[in-house]
Coordinates of C-alpha atoms in Angstrom, one line a residue:
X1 CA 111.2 113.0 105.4
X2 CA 113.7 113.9 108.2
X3 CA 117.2 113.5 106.9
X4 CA 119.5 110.7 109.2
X5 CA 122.2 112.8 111.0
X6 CA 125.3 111.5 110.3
X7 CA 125.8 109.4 113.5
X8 CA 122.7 107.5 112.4
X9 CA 123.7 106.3 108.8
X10 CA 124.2 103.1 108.4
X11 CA 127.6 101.5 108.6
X12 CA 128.9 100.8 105.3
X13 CA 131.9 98.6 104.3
X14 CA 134.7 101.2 104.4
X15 CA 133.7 101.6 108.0
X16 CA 134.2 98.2 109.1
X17 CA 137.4 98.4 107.2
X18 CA 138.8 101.4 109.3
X19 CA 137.9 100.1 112.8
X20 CA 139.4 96.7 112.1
X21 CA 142.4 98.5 110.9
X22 CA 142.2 96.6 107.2
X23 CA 141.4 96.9 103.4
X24 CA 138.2 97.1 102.2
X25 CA 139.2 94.4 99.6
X26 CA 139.8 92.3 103.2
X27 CA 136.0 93.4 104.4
X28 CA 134.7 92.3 100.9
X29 CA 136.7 89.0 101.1
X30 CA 135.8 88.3 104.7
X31 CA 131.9 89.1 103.7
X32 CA 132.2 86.8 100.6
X33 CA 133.2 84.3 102.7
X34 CA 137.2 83.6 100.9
X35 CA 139.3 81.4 102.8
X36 CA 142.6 82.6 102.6
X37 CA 142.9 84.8 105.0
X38 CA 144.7 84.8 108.2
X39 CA 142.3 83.7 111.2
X40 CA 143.2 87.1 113.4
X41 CA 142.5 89.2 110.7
X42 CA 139.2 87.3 109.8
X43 CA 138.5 87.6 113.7
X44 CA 139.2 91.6 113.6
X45 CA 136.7 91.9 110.4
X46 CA 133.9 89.7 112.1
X47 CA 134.2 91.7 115.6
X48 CA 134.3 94.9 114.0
X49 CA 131.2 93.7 112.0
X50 CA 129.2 92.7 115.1
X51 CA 129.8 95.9 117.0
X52 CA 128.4 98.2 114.2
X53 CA 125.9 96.1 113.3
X54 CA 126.8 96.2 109.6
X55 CA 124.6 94.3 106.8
X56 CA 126.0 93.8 103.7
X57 CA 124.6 94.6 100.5
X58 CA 122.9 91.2 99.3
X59 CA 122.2 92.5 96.0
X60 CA 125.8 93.6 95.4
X61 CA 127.5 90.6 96.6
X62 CA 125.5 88.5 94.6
X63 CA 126.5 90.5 91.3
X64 CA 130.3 90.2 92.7
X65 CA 129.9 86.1 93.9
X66 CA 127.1 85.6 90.9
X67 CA 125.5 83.7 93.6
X68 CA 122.3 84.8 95.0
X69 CA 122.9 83.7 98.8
X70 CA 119.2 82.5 99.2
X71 CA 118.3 79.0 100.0
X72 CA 115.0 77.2 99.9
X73 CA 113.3 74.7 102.2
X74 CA 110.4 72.5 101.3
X75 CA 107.9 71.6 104.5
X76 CA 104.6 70.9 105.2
X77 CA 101.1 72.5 107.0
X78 CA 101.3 69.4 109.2
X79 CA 101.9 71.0 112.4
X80 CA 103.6 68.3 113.7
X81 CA 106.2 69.1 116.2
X82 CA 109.3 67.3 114.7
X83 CA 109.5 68.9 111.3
X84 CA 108.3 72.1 112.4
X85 CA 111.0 72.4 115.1
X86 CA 113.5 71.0 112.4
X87 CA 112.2 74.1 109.9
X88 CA 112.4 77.2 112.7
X89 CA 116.3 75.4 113.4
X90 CA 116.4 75.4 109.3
X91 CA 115.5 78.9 108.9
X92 CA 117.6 80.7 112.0
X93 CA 121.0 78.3 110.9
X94 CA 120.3 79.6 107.6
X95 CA 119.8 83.1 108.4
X96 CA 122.9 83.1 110.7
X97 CA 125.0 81.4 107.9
X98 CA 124.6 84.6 105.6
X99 CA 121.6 83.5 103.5
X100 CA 118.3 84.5 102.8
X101 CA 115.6 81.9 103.6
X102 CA 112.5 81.2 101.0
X103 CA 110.2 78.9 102.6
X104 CA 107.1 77.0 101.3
X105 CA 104.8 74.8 103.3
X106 CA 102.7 72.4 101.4
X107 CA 99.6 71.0 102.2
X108 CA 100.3 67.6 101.0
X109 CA 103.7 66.2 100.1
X110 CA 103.0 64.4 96.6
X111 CA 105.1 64.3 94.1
X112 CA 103.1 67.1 92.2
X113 CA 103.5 69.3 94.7
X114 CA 106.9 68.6 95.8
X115 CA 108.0 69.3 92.3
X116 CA 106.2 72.0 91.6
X117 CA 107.9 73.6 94.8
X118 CA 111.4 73.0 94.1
X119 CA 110.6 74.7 90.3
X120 CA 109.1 77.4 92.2
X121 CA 112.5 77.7 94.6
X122 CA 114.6 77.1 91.7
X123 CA 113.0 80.3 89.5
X124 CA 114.4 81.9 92.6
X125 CA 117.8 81.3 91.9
X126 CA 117.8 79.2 95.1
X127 CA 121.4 77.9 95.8
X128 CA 120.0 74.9 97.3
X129 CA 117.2 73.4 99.1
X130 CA 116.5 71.3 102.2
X131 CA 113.5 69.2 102.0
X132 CA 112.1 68.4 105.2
X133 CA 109.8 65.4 104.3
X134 CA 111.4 61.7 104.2
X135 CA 108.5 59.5 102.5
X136 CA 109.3 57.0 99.6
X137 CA 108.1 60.0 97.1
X138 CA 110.5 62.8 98.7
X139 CA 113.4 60.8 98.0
X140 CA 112.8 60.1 94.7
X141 CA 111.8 63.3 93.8
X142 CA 115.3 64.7 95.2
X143 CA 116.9 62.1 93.5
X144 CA 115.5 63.7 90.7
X145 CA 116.9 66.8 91.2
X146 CA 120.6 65.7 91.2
X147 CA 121.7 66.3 88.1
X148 CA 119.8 70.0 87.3
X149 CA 122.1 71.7 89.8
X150 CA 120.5 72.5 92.9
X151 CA 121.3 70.2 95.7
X152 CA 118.3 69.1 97.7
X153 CA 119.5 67.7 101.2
X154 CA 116.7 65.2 102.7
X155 CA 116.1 65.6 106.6
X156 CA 115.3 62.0 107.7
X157 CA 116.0 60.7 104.8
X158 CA 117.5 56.9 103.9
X159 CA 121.1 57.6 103.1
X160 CA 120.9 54.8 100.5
X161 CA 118.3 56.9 98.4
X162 CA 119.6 59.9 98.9
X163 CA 122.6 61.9 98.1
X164 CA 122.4 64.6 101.0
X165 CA 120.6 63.6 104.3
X166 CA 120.7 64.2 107.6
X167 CA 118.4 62.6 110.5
X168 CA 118.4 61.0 113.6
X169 CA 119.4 57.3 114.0
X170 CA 115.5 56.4 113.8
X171 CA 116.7 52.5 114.7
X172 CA 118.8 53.0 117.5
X173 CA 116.4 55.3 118.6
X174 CA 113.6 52.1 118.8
X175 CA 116.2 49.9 120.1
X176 CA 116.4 52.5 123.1
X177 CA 112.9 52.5 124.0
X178 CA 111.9 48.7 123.1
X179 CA 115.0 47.7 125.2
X180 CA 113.8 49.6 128.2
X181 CA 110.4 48.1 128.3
X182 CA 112.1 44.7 128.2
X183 CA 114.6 45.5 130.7
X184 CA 111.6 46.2 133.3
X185 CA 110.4 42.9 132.5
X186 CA 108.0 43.1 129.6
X187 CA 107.5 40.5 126.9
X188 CA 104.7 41.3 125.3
X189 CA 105.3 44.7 124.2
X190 CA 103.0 45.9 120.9
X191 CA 104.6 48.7 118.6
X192 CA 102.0 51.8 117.5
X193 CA 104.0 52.3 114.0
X194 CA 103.9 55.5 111.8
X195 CA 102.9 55.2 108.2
X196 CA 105.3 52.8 106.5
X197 CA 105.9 55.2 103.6
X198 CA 108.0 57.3 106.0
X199 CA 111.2 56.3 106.3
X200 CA 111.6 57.3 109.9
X201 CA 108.3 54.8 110.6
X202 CA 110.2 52.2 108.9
X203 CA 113.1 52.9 111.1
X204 CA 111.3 52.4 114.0
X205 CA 109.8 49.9 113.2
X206 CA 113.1 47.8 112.0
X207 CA 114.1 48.6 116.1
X208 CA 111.6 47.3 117.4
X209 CA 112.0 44.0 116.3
X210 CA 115.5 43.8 116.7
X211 CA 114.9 44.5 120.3
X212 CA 112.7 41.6 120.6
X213 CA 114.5 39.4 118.4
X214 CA 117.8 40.3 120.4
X215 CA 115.9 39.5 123.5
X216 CA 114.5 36.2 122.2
X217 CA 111.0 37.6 122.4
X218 CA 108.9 37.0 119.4
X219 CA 107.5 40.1 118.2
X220 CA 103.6 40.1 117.6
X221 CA 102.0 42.3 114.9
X222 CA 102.2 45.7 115.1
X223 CA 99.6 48.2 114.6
X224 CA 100.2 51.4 112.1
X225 CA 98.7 55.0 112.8
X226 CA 99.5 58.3 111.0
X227 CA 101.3 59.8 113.3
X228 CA 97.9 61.6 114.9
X229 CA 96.2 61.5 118.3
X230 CA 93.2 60.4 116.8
X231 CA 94.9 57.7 115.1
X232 CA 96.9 56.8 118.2
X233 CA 93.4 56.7 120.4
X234 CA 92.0 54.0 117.6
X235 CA 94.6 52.2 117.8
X236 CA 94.7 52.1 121.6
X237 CA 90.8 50.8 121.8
X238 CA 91.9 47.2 120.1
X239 CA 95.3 47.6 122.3
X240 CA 93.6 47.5 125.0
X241 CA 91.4 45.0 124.6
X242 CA 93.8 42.6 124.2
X243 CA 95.0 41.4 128.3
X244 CA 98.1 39.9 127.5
X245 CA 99.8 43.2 126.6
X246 CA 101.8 44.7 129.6
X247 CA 103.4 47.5 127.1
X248 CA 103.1 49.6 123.6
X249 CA 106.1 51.0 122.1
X250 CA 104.7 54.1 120.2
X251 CA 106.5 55.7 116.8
X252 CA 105.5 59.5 118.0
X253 CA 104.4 61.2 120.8
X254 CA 101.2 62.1 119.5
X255 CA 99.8 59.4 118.8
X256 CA 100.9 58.1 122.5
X257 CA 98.8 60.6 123.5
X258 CA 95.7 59.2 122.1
X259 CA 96.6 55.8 123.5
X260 CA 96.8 57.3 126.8
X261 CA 93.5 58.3 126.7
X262 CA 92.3 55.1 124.8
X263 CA 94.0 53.0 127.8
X264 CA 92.5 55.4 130.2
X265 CA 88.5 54.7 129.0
X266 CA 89.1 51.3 128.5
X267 CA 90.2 50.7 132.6
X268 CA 94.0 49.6 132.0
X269 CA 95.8 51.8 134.4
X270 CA 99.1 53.3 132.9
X271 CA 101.9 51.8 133.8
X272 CA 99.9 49.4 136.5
X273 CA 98.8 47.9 133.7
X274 CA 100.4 48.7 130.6
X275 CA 103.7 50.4 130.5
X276 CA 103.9 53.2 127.1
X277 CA 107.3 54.7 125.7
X278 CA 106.6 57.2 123.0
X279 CA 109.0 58.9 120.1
X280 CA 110.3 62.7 119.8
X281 CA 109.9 64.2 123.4
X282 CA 107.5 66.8 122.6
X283 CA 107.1 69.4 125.2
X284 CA 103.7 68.5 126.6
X285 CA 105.6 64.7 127.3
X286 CA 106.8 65.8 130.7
X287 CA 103.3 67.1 131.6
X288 CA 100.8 64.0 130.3
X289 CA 99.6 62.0 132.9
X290 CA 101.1 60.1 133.7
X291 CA 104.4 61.9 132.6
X292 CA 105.7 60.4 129.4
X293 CA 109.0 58.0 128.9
X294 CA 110.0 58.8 125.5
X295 CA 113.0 58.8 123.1
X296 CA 114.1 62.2 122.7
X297 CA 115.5 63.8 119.0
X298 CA 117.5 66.4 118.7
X299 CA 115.8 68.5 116.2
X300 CA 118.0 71.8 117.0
X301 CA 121.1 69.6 116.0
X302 CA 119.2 68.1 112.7
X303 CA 118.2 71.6 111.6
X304 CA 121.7 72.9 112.1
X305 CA 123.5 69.9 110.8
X306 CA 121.1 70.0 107.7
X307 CA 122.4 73.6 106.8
X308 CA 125.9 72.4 107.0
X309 CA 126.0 69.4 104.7
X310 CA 123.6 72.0 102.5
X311 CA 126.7 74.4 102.5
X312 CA 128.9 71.8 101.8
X313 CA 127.1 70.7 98.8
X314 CA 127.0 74.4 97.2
X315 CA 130.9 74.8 97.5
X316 CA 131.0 71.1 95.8
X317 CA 132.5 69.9 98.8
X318 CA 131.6 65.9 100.0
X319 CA 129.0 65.5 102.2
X320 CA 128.6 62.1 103.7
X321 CA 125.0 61.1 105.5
X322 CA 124.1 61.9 109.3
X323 CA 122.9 60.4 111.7
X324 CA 122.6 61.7 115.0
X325 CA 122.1 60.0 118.3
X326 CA 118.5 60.1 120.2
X327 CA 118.3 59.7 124.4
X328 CA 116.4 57.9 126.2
X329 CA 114.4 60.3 128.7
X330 CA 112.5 57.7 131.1
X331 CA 109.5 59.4 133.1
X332 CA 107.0 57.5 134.7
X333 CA 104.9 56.2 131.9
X334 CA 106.6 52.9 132.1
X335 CA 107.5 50.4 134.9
X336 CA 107.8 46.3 135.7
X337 CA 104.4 44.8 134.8
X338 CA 103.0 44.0 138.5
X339 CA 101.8 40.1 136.9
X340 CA 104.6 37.6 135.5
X341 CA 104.2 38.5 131.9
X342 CA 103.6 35.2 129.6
X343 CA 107.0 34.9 127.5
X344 CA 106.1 34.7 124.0
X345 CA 108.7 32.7 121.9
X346 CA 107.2 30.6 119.7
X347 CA 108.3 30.6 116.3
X348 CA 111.8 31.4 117.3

């Protein structure tokens, strides 16, 4: 092996310490992440870390901090473009916080599984782990996990079941996109739901019929998928053989994909005939045809947020629930029905 010259060693401690002009007891602090330290100084430490590109010894710190600066997240093999945004947003925050990231992607999330992950983070001396999965047997399995240690923070989770969460305002987020329909005119507007075991789907769900309670409209039954295209293209073949419908309020994006295409076999012309708003603002929304209006999450800002109230809970520091704020990104996917909708109020 050729030896490094000396110009190509790696930096070590004592040479951050000399170009900021401090200790190396102030590097070590600064690295350890102490508080009480004067900001300029902190700011010398950090810049003269950044321009040599030094990395500290994990192994050592952890002996010094006895904490092992690795976290854990829990996801799933779904492919689904919300959770799997949230997870890369997870893993970079993470990294750029100072810890190591151990990932595990299950194929289902029961609670067998789930467990049997957060044991497997946990014999990794884990500091604490973000599960990115909100259904009814998440959160109690979390809820679980309180009182051995390791915080678990919940992403979509209901901040009445769980102690750490963090998640887009799944309601207002409904209210958003049912409103809009019923601003262009719509009364009969039919909501594709996700499966009621997620807590987002119930979310969702709850806005929708606010919006049409709020509007004195009386809303009819909806119809539940699984958050799939396939799903949403089954759902879309009884949609649309039902004439008094003028629009379809859809849980995800997906599966307002498959009703596109369901609405498209069937004849009823989108949004001549039936206005659709979906749920997430997946890439390919801009580029459906017709382009898709849809309620946009932030996922960048959940994944981020997530690793915050996650640091928050290691240092033992409260962490209250939250909720972010979705958008309303309006394409042309919906628009006034062109026939005087029948107003459906009875039972009022």
């Amino acid at each position: 092996m050729t030896a490094l010259r000396p110009e190509q060693r790696m930096p070590v401690m004592a040479d951050v310490a000399r170009l900021a002009g401090v200790s190396h007891q102030t590097v070590s602090r600064v690295v350890n992440g102490q508080t009480n330290l004067r900001p300029a100084t902190r700011q010398r430490v950090e810049e003269a870390i950044r321009q040599l590109g030094y990395r500290p010894n994990t192994a050592a710190r952890a002996l010094v901090t006895r904490r092992s600066a690795t976290i854990g997240v829990i996801g799933s093999k779904s492919g689904f473009w919300g959770p799997s945004t949230v997870h890369r947003t997870i893993q970079a925050a993470g990294r750029e916080a100072g810890y190591f990231v151990s990932s595990v992607n299950l194929q289902s999330l029961t609670r067998t599984e789930l467990v049997d992950a957060i044991d497997h983070l946990r014999d990794q001396s884990v500091e604490g782990i973000v599960l990115i999965s909100a259904t009814d047997e998440a959160l109690e399995v979390a809820r679980a996990q309180e009182d051995l240690g390791v915080p678990v923070v919940v992403v979509e989770g209901d901040e009445r079941r769980a102690r750490w969460t963090v998640g887009v305002d799944q309601v207002a987020g409904a209210l958003l996109g049912t409103r809009h329909l019923i601003a262009q005119g719509h009364t009969e507007i039919v909501h594709l739901a996700g499966p009621t075991s997620w807590t987002e789907a119930r979310g969702r769900l709850l806005g929708w019929r606010c919006a049409m309670y709020d509007a004195g409209l009386r809303p009819g039954p909806h119809v539940t998928g699984d958050w799939s295209a396939r799903s949403g293209y089954e759902a879309g073949l009884e949609i649309a053989s039902r004439p008094e419908v003028t629009a379809v309020f859809c849980a995800n994006d997906q599966m307002a994909l498959g009703l596109l295409r369901a609405l498209h076999e069937a004849g009823r012309r989108v949004p001549d005939d039936v206005s659709v708003v979906g749920f997430d603002d997946i890439p390919e929304a801009a580029y459906l045809i017709p382009p898709l209006t849809t309620v946009r999450q932030d996922f960048g800002a959940v994944g981020r947020r997530a690793i915050e109230i996650l640091r928050a809970a290691i240092d033992g520091t409260p962490a209250p629930p939250s909720l972010i704020a979705p958008e309303l990104t309006v394409r042309a996917s919906t628009a006034a029905p062109r026939r005087t909708p029948h107003r459906s109020t009875e039972g009022i």
